[in-house]
mmCIF file of C-alpha atoms in Angstrom:
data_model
loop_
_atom_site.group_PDB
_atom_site.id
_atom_site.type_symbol
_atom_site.label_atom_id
_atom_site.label_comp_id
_atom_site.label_asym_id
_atom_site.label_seq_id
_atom_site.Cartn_x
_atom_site.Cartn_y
_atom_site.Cartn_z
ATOM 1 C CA UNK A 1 0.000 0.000 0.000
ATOM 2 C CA UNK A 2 1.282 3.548 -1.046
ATOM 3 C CA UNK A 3 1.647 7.126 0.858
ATOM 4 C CA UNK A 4 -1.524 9.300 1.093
ATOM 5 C CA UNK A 5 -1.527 12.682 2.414
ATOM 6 C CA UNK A 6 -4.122 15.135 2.856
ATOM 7 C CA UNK A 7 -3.727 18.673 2.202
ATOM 8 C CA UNK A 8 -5.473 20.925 4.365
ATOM 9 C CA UNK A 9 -5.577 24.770 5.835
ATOM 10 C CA UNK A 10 -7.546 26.885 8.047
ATOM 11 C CA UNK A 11 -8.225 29.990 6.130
ATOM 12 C CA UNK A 12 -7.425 30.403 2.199
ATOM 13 C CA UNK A 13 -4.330 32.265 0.708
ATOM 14 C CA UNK A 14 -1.925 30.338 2.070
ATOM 15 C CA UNK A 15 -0.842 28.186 -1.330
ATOM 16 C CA UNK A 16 -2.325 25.277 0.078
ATOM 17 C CA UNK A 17 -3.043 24.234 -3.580
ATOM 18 C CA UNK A 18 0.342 25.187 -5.078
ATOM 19 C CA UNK A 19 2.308 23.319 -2.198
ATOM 20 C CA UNK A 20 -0.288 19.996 -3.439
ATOM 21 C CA UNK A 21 0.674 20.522 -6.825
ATOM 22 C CA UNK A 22 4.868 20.744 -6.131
ATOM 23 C CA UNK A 23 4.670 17.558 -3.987
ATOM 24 C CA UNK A 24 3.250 15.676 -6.203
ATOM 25 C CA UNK A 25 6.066 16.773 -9.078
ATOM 26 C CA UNK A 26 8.668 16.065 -6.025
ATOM 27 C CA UNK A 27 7.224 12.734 -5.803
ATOM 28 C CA UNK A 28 6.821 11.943 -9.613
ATOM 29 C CA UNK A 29 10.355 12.882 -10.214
ATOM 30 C CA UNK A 30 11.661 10.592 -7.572
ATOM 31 C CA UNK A 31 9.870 8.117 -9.677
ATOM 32 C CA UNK A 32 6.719 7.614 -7.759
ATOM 33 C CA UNK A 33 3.680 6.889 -9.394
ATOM 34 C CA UNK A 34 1.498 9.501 -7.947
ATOM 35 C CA UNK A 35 -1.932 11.066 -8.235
ATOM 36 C CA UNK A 36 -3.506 14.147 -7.210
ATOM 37 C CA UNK A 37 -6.697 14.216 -6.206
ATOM 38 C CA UNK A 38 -8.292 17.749 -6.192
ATOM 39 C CA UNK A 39 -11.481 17.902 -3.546
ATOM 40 C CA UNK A 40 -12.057 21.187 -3.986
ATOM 41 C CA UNK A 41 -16.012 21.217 -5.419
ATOM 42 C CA UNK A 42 -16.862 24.322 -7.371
ATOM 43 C CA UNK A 43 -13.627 25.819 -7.150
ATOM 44 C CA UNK A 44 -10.540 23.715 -8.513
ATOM 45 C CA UNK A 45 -7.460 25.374 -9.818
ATOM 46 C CA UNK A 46 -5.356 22.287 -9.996
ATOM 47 C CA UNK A 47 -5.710 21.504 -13.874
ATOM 48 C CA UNK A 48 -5.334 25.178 -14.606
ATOM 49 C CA UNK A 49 -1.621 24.742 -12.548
ATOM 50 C CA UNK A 50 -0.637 22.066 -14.272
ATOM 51 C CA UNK A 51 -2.173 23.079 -17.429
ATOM 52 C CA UNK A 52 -4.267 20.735 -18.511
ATOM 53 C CA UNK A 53 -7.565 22.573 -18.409
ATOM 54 C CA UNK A 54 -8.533 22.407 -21.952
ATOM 55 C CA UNK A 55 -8.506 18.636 -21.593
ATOM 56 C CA UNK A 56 -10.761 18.368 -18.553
ATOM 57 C CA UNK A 57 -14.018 16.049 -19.575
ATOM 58 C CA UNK A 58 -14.808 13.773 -16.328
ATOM 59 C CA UNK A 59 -13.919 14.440 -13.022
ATOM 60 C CA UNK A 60 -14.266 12.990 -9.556
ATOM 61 C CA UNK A 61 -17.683 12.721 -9.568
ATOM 62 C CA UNK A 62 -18.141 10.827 -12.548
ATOM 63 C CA UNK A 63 -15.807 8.377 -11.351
ATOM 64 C CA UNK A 64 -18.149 8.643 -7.760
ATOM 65 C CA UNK A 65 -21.112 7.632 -10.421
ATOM 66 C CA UNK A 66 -19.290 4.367 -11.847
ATOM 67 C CA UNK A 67 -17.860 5.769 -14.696
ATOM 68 C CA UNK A 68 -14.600 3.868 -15.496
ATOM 69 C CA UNK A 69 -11.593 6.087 -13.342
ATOM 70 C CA UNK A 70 -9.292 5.587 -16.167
ATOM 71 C CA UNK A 71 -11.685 8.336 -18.284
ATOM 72 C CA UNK A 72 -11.276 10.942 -15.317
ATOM 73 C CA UNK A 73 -7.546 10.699 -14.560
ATOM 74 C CA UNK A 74 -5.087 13.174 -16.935
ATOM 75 C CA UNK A 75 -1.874 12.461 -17.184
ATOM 76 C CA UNK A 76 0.526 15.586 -16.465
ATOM 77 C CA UNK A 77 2.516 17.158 -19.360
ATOM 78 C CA UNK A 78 6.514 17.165 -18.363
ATOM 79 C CA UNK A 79 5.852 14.848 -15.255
ATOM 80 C CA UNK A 80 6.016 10.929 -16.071
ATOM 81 C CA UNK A 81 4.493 9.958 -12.897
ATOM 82 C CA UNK A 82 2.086 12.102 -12.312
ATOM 83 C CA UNK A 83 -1.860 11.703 -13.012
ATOM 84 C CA UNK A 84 -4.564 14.216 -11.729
ATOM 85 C CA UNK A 85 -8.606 13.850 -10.990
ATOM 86 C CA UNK A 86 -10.015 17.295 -10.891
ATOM 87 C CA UNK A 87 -12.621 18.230 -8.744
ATOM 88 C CA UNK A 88 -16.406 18.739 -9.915
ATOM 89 C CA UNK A 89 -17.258 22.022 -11.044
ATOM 90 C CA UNK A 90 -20.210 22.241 -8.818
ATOM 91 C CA UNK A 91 -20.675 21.323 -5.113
ATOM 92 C CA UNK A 92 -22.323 18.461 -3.412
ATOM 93 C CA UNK A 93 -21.442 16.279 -5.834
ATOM 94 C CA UNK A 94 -19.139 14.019 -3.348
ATOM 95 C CA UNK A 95 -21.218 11.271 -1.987
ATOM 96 C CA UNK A 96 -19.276 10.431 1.346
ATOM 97 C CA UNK A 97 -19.742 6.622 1.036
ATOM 98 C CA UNK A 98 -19.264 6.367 -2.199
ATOM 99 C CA UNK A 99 -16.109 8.520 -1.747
ATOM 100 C CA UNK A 100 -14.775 5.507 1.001
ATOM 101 C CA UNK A 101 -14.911 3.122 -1.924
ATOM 102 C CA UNK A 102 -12.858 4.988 -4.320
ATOM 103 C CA UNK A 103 -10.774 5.822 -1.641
ATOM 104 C CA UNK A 104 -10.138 1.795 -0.563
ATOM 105 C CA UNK A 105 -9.564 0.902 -4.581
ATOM 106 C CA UNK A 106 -7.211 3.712 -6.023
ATOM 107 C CA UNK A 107 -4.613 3.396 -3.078
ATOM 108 C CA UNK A 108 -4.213 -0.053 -4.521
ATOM 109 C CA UNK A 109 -2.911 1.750 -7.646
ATOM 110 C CA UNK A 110 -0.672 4.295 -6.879
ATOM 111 C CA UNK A 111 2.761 4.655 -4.568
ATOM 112 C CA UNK A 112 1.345 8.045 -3.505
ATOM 113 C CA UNK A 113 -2.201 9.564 -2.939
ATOM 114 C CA UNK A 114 -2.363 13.188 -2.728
ATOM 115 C CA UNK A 115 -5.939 14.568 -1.492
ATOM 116 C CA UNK A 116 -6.134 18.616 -1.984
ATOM 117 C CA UNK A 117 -9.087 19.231 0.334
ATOM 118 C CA UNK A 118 -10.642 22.978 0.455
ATOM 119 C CA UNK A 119 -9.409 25.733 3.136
ATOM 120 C CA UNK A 120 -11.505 25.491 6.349
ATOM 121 C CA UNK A 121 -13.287 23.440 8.637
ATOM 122 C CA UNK A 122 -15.386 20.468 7.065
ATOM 123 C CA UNK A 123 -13.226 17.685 7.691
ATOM 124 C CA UNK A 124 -16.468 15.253 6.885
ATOM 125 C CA UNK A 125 -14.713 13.386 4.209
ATOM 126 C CA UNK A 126 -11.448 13.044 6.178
ATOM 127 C CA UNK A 127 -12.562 10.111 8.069
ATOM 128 C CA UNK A 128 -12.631 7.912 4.835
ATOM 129 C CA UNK A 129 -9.467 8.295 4.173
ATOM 130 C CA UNK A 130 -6.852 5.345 4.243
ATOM 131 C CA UNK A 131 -6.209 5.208 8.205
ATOM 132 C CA UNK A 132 -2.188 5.657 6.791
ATOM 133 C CA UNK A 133 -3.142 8.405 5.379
ATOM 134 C CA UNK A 134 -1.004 11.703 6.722
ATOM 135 C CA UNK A 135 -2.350 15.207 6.862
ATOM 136 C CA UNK A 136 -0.329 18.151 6.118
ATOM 137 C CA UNK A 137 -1.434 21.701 7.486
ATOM 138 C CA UNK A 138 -0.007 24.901 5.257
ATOM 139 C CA UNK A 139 0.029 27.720 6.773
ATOM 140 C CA UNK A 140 2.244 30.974 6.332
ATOM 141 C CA UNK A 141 4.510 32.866 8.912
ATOM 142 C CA UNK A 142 2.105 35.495 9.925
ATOM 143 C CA UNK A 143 0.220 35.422 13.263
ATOM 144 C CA UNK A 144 -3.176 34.820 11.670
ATOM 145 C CA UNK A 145 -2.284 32.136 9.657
ATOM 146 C CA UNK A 146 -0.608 30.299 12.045
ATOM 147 C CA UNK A 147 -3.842 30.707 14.542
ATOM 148 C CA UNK A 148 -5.494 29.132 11.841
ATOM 149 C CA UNK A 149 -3.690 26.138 12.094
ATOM 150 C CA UNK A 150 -3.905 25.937 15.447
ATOM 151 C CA UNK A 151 -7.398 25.404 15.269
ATOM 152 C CA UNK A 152 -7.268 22.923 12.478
ATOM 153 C CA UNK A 153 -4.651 21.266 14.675
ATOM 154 C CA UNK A 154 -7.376 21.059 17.560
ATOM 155 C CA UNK A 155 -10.460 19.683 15.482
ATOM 156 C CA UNK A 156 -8.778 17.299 13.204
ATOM 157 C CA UNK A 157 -10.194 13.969 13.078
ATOM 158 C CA UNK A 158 -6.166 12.710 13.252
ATOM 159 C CA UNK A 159 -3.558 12.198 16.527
ATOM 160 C CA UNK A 160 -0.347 13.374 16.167
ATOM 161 C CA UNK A 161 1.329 10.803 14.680
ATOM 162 C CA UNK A 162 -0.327 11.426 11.411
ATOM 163 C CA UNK A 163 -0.351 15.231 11.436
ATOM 164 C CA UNK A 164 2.780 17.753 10.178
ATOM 165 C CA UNK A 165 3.134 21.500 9.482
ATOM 166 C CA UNK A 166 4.118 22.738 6.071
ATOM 167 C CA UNK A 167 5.179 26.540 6.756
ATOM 168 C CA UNK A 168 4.827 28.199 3.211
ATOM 169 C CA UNK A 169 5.585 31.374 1.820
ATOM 170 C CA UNK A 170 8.844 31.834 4.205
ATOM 171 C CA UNK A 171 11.376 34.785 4.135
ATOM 172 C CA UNK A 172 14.474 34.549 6.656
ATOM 173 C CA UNK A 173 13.965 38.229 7.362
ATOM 174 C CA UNK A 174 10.551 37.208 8.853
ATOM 175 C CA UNK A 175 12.140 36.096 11.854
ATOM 176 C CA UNK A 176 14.091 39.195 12.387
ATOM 177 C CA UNK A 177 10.896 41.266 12.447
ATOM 178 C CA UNK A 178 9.481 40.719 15.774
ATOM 179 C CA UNK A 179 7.040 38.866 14.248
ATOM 180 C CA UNK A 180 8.279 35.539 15.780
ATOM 181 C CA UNK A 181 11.839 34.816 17.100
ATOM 182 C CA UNK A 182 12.475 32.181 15.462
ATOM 183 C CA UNK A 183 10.821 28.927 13.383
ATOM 184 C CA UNK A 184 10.185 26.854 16.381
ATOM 185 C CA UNK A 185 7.897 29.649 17.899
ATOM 186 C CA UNK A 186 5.765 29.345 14.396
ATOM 187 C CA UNK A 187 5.719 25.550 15.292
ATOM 188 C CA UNK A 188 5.116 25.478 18.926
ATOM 189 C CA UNK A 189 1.488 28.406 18.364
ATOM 190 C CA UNK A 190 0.675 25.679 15.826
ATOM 191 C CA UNK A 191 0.378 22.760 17.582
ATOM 192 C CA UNK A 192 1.811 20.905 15.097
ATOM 193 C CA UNK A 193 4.816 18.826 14.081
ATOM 194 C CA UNK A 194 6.764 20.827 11.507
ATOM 195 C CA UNK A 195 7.827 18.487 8.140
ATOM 196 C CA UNK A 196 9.290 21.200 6.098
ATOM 197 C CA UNK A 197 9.714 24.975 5.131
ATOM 198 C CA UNK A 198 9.086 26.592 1.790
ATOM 199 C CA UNK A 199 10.532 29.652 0.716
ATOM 200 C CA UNK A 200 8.478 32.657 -0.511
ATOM 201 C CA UNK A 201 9.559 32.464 -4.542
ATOM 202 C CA UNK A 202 8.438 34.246 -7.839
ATOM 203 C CA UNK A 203 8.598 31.367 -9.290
ATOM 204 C CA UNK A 204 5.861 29.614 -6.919
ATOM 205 C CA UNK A 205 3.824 32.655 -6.990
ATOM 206 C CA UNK A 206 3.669 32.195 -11.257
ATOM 207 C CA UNK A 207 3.437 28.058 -11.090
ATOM 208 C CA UNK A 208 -0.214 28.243 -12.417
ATOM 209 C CA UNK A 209 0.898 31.193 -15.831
ATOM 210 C CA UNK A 210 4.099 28.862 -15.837
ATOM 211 C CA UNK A 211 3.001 25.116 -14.775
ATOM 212 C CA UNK A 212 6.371 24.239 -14.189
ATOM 213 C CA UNK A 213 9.238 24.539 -11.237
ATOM 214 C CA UNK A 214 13.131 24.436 -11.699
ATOM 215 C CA UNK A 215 14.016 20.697 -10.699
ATOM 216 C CA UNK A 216 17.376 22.350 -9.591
ATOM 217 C CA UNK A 217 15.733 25.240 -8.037
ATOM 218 C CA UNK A 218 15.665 26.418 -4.024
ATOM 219 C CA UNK A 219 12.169 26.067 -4.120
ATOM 220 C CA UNK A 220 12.086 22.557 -6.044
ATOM 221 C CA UNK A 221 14.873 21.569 -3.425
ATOM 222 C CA UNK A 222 12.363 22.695 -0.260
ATOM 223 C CA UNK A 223 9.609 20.105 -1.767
ATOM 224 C CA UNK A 224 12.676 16.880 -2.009
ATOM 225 C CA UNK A 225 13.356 17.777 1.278
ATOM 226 C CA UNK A 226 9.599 17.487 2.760
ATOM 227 C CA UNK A 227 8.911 14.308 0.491
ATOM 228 C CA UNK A 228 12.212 12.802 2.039
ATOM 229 C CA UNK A 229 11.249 13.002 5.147
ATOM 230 C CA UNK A 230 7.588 12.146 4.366
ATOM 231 C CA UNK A 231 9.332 8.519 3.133
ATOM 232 C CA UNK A 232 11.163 8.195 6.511
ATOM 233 C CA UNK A 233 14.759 9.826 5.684
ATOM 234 C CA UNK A 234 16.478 12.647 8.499
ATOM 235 C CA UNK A 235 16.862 15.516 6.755
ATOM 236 C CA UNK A 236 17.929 18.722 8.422
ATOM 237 C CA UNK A 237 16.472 21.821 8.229
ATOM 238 C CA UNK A 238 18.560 24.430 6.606
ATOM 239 C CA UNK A 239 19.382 27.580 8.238
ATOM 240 C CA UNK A 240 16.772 29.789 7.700
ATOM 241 C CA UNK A 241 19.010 31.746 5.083
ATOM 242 C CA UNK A 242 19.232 29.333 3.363
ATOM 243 C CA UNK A 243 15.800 27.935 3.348
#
C-alpha cells in the first residue's frame, strides 16, 4: 500500500493548492507513481496549474457515479508519474460513502495519494481516508495564519502521529521582524509537528501562468526535502538563510 496525504488549511491564501501541486512533481520525479486528487467542489485550480484545463471532460464525480476512473484521470505534461482527478465544477457532488470506496480501490494503484481538500473546517470526508493516510497543514509565517492552524490542529479527526506542518511562503527576514523569534515559535502556536519549510519564490507565486518549477531550483529543493522526510529519511532543516 502507497503514501496518502491530505492537504489541508484553516483559512485560504496560504498556497495550500500550489504546495499539493509541487509535492506531487517532487514525488513523480523521484519516480513515484502519484496522483492528485483535487477535492475542492466548485472551485478547482489544480488543472489550470498544471495546465491541462482544456482537456478536462470527467472528473471525480463521474468516477463517484461508476464511470470507469481511467476516463477521469489526466496524465501531467513534463511529469512521467504524475496523473490528476479534478474536482467537480459544482458542489455536493461528493457522496461520502461512495467517496470511502474509491478511496479503498485507487490506493491499490498508486505509490502516492495526494488529497487537496478545500481551506476550512469540514473535515467530513477526512474520516474515509486510508487510516495511513497523513495530513499536512499549510500555513504561512504570519500570526493569523498560524492561529489558523492551530485550530485545524485542535479539530482534526487525526492524533499526532499522522499530522505535520508545512510553513509556506517563508522569508528569513521574517524572523528578524518581531514577528516571531524564530521557526520553532511558528511551530510550537501551531500545535503541530513541523515536516518542512518553503521559501516565498516568484517562481511559486507564477506556477499556475508557468506550470512548471526548476528541478534544480531552491524552491524545487524545499519540496525533495519534505517528500524525504515524508518517506522516513532525516533531513535537516537548513538555516533559515538558506531555506
Amino acid at each position: 500500500m502507497g503514501y496518502c496525504y491530505a492537504i489541508t488549511s484553516g483559512k485560504g491564501g496560504t498556497g495550500k493548492s500550489t504546495i499539493a501541486a509541487c509535492l506531487a512533481l517532487a514525488f513523480s520525479n523521484s519516480g513515484k507513481r502519484t496522483l492528485l486528487i483535487d477535492m475542492d467542489e466548485g472551485l478547482r485550480c489544480l488543472d489550470i496549474m498544471l495546465g491541462i484545463e482544456s482537456e478536462i471532460v470527467f472528473d471525480l464525480s463521474d468516477i463517484l457515479e461508476d464511470r470507469d476512473i481511467d476516463d477521469a484521470v489526466y496524465s501531467v505534461p513534463n511529469a512521467d508519474n504524475l496523473w490528476l482527478i479534478p474536482a467537480p465544477r459544482t458542489t455536493g457532488k461528493i457522496d461520502s460513502e461512495k467517496f470511502k470506496e474509491f478511496c479503498s480501490s485507487v490506493i491499490k494503484d498508486y505509490e502516492v495519494l495526494i488529497f487537496d481538500f478545500p481551506a476550512g473546517m469540514d473535515f467530513s470526508l477526512y474520516s474515509h481516508l486510508p487510516k495511513s493516510t497523513v495530513v499536512l497543514a499549510v500555513c504561512n509565517p504570519d500570526p493569523v495564519s498560524v492561529r489558523d492552524a492551530a485550530a485545524v490542529c485542535e479539530n482534526l479527526p487525526f492524533d499526532s502521529l499522522h499530522t505535520r506542518l508545512i510553513i509556506n511562503k517563508f522569508h528569513y527576514k521574517t524572523i528578524f521582524k518581531g514577528i516571531y523569534e524564530n521557526i520553532d515559535n511558528i511551530i510550537d502556536n501551531s500545535g503541530f509537528r513541523l515536516v518542512g519549510v518553503v521559501p516565498e519564490s516568484d517562481e511559486l507565486s507564477f506556477f499556475s501562468i508557468n506550470h512548471k518549477i526548476k528541478k534544480k531550483g531552491r524552491a524545487m529543493s524545499a519540496f525533495r526535502r519534505i517528500t524525504d522526510r515524508l518517506c522516513g529519511m532525516h533531513i535537516a532543516l537548513p538555516k533559515p538563510k538558506k531555506i
